[in-house]
Amino acid sequence: MPQFTPFVIPKLTITAVIDILAVAILIYQFILIVRGRRAAHVLTGLWILGLIYLIAVWARLELLRSVLAALAPYTALALIVMFQSDIRRMLSRIGRSRWLGLGGQLERREIVDEIILAVQQMAEAKTGALIVVERESGLRTFVESGVPLDAAVSRIYCARFFIQAARCMTAR
């Protein structure tokens, strides 16, 4: 008669809990970055190719399996090239995040000061502007339809952008 061996759960330690939390945070951040972007479609395509590979192995389709196996090593490099802007955005988000409450307040205050200075300069030039600041509700829909500048918030950039746009509109 075969013996039944019960499933043994390893002892849960503090390091195991930290490890699990770190992996959960990374997965969550990855999902936030991928959701609603073209990356989701590419990752779906990769999952389908992986499923096709498993079916090829199971059905002993050697040519298909060998072609997919030959392409596999280049997948990581292709993903890095395709998603370099998303990877840069993710690393930037990690760098900007507030670790234990540090850094966020000072950066926010500097941004607010720069916007106030730009608005004062535009008021003197009698230039109107629509400035939207993201807080709790996301602006991803609007940001993706615009032109990314990848620039720090600065009085000079804000004022020049709106003043130049106003001149272009009145010249028409």
Short mmCIF file of C-alpha atoms in Angstrom, two decimals:
data_model
loop_
_atom_site.label_atom_id
_atom_site.label_comp_id
_atom_site.label_asym_id
_atom_site.label_seq_id
_atom_site.Cartn_x
_atom_site.Cartn_y
_atom_site.Cartn_z
CA MET A 1 0.00 0.00 0.00
CA PRO A 2 1.49 3.39 -1.02
CA GLN A 3 2.26 5.77 1.78
CA PHE A 4 0.68 9.19 1.80
CA THR A 5 3.17 11.96 2.48
CA PRO A 6 1.44 15.15 3.64
CA PHE A 7 2.46 18.42 2.02
CA VAL A 8 4.88 20.16 4.34
CA ILE A 9 4.78 23.96 4.54
CA PRO A 10 8.19 25.41 5.26
CA LYS A 11 8.58 27.62 8.30
CA LEU A 12 7.67 31.21 7.54
CA THR A 13 10.49 33.53 8.58
CA ILE A 14 10.89 37.29 8.50
CA THR A 15 13.23 37.06 5.50
CA ALA A 16 10.66 34.95 3.64
CA VAL A 17 7.97 37.56 4.34
CA ILE A 18 10.26 40.37 3.12
CA ASP A 19 11.09 38.31 0.03
CA ILE A 20 7.41 37.70 -0.74
CA LEU A 21 6.53 41.39 -0.24
CA ALA A 22 9.39 42.54 -2.49
CA VAL A 23 8.30 40.21 -5.29
CA ALA A 24 4.65 41.26 -4.86
CA ILE A 25 5.60 44.95 -5.12
CA LEU A 26 7.67 44.31 -8.25
CA ILE A 27 4.83 42.36 -9.88
CA TYR A 28 2.34 45.09 -8.94
CA GLN A 29 4.56 47.83 -10.39
CA PHE A 30 5.03 45.76 -13.56
CA ILE A 31 1.26 45.37 -13.94
CA LEU A 32 0.77 49.13 -13.42
CA ILE A 33 3.29 49.91 -16.12
CA VAL A 34 1.98 47.34 -18.63
CA ARG A 35 -1.74 47.93 -18.14
CA GLY A 36 -3.29 50.04 -20.87
CA ARG A 37 -0.20 50.13 -23.08
CA ARG A 38 0.96 48.35 -26.19
CA ALA A 39 3.19 46.25 -23.92
CA ALA A 40 0.10 44.33 -22.82
CA HIS A 41 -0.51 43.19 -26.40
CA VAL A 42 3.14 42.22 -26.90
CA LEU A 43 3.18 40.24 -23.65
CA THR A 44 -0.04 38.50 -24.71
CA GLY A 45 1.69 37.56 -27.97
CA LEU A 46 4.65 36.17 -26.02
CA TRP A 47 2.32 34.10 -23.85
CA ILE A 48 0.71 32.70 -26.99
CA LEU A 49 4.13 31.85 -28.46
CA GLY A 50 5.03 30.12 -25.20
CA LEU A 51 1.81 28.13 -25.35
CA ILE A 52 2.53 27.19 -28.98
CA TYR A 53 6.02 26.06 -27.91
CA LEU A 54 4.56 23.84 -25.17
CA ILE A 55 2.06 22.36 -27.63
CA ALA A 56 4.90 21.75 -30.11
CA VAL A 57 6.88 19.90 -27.43
CA TRP A 58 3.84 17.88 -26.37
CA ALA A 59 2.84 17.02 -29.96
CA ARG A 60 6.49 16.31 -30.93
CA LEU A 61 6.49 18.94 -33.69
CA GLU A 62 10.28 19.14 -33.89
CA LEU A 63 10.65 21.78 -36.60
CA LEU A 64 8.29 24.23 -34.90
CA ARG A 65 9.88 23.53 -31.51
CA SER A 66 13.40 24.07 -32.83
CA VAL A 67 12.45 27.33 -34.60
CA LEU A 68 10.84 28.71 -31.43
CA ALA A 69 13.75 27.46 -29.31
CA ALA A 70 16.22 29.20 -31.65
CA LEU A 71 14.33 32.50 -31.29
CA ALA A 72 14.04 32.31 -27.49
CA PRO A 73 17.54 33.62 -26.60
CA TYR A 74 16.91 36.83 -28.56
CA THR A 75 13.59 37.55 -26.87
CA ALA A 76 15.11 39.38 -23.89
CA LEU A 77 17.14 41.71 -26.13
CA ALA A 78 14.13 42.36 -28.37
CA LEU A 79 11.98 43.21 -25.33
CA ILE A 80 14.59 45.64 -24.02
CA VAL A 81 14.77 47.40 -27.39
CA MET A 82 10.98 47.49 -27.83
CA PHE A 83 10.22 48.72 -24.32
CA GLN A 84 13.22 50.93 -23.61
CA SER A 85 11.01 53.97 -23.02
CA ASP A 86 8.72 52.00 -20.68
CA ILE A 87 11.73 50.60 -18.81
CA ARG A 88 13.17 54.11 -18.47
CA ARG A 89 9.80 55.38 -17.21
CA MET A 90 9.62 52.55 -14.65
CA LEU A 91 13.14 53.23 -13.37
CA SER A 92 12.33 56.93 -13.20
CA ARG A 93 9.18 56.18 -11.20
CA ILE A 94 11.20 54.05 -8.78
CA GLY A 95 13.73 56.87 -8.43
CA ARG A 96 11.02 59.48 -7.83
CA SER A 97 9.04 57.41 -5.34
CA ARG A 98 9.09 58.46 -1.74
CA TRP A 99 11.08 55.98 0.32
CA LEU A 100 9.85 56.20 3.89
CA GLY A 101 8.46 59.68 3.18
CA LEU A 102 11.78 61.15 2.03
CA GLY A 103 12.19 63.41 -0.97
CA GLY A 104 8.60 63.77 -2.15
CA GLN A 105 7.69 66.94 -0.25
CA LEU A 106 10.76 68.88 -1.36
CA GLU A 107 10.37 67.91 -5.02
CA ARG A 108 6.66 68.79 -4.97
CA ARG A 109 7.37 72.16 -3.39
CA GLU A 110 9.98 72.97 -6.04
CA ILE A 111 7.55 72.06 -8.84
CA VAL A 112 4.80 74.22 -7.33
CA ASP A 113 7.23 77.15 -6.98
CA GLU A 114 8.29 76.83 -10.63
CA ILE A 115 4.66 76.74 -11.82
CA ILE A 116 3.83 79.82 -9.70
CA LEU A 117 6.78 81.73 -11.17
CA ALA A 118 5.75 80.75 -14.72
CA VAL A 119 2.14 81.80 -14.10
CA GLN A 120 3.30 85.17 -12.74
CA GLN A 121 5.46 85.73 -15.82
CA MET A 122 2.60 84.76 -18.14
CA ALA A 123 0.20 87.06 -16.27
CA GLU A 124 2.58 89.97 -16.83
CA ALA A 125 2.67 89.11 -20.55
CA LYS A 126 -1.15 88.67 -20.56
CA THR A 127 -0.80 85.10 -21.83
CA GLY A 128 -3.40 82.51 -20.94
CA ALA A 129 -2.50 78.92 -20.15
CA LEU A 130 -4.19 75.69 -19.18
CA ILE A 131 -1.94 73.84 -16.73
CA VAL A 132 -3.00 70.50 -15.29
CA VAL A 133 -1.20 68.92 -12.35
CA GLU A 134 -1.62 65.20 -11.73
CA ARG A 135 -2.43 64.15 -8.19
CA GLU A 136 -4.62 61.21 -7.19
CA SER A 137 -6.47 60.71 -10.48
CA GLY A 138 -4.26 59.72 -13.38
CA LEU A 139 -3.81 61.65 -16.59
CA ARG A 140 -2.43 58.75 -18.66
CA THR A 141 -5.09 59.16 -21.36
CA PHE A 142 -4.12 62.78 -21.95
CA VAL A 143 -0.39 62.26 -21.59
CA GLU A 144 -0.25 59.46 -24.16
CA SER A 145 -2.05 61.58 -26.77
CA GLY A 146 0.40 64.45 -26.29
CA VAL A 147 4.06 64.93 -27.04
CA PRO A 148 6.36 63.83 -24.20
CA LEU A 149 9.00 66.42 -23.35
CA ASP A 150 10.90 64.43 -20.71
CA ALA A 151 11.88 67.72 -19.07
CA ALA A 152 11.87 68.95 -15.52
CA VAL A 153 9.15 71.43 -14.60
CA SER A 154 10.74 74.83 -15.03
CA ARG A 155 9.47 78.41 -15.13
CA ILE A 156 11.42 79.03 -18.32
CA TYR A 157 9.97 76.01 -20.16
CA CYS A 158 6.41 76.72 -19.07
CA ALA A 159 6.49 80.42 -19.90
CA ARG A 160 8.28 79.97 -23.24
CA PHE A 161 5.96 77.18 -24.30
CA PHE A 162 2.77 79.14 -23.65
CA ILE A 163 4.09 82.49 -24.86
CA GLN A 164 5.34 80.92 -28.13
CA ALA A 165 2.01 79.11 -28.59
CA ALA A 166 0.11 82.39 -28.03
CA ARG A 167 2.25 84.18 -30.62
CA CYS A 168 1.64 81.39 -33.14
CA MET A 169 -2.13 81.58 -32.56
CA THR A 170 -2.30 85.38 -32.97
CA ALA A 171 -0.14 85.29 -36.12
CA ARG A 172 -2.78 83.28 -37.97
#
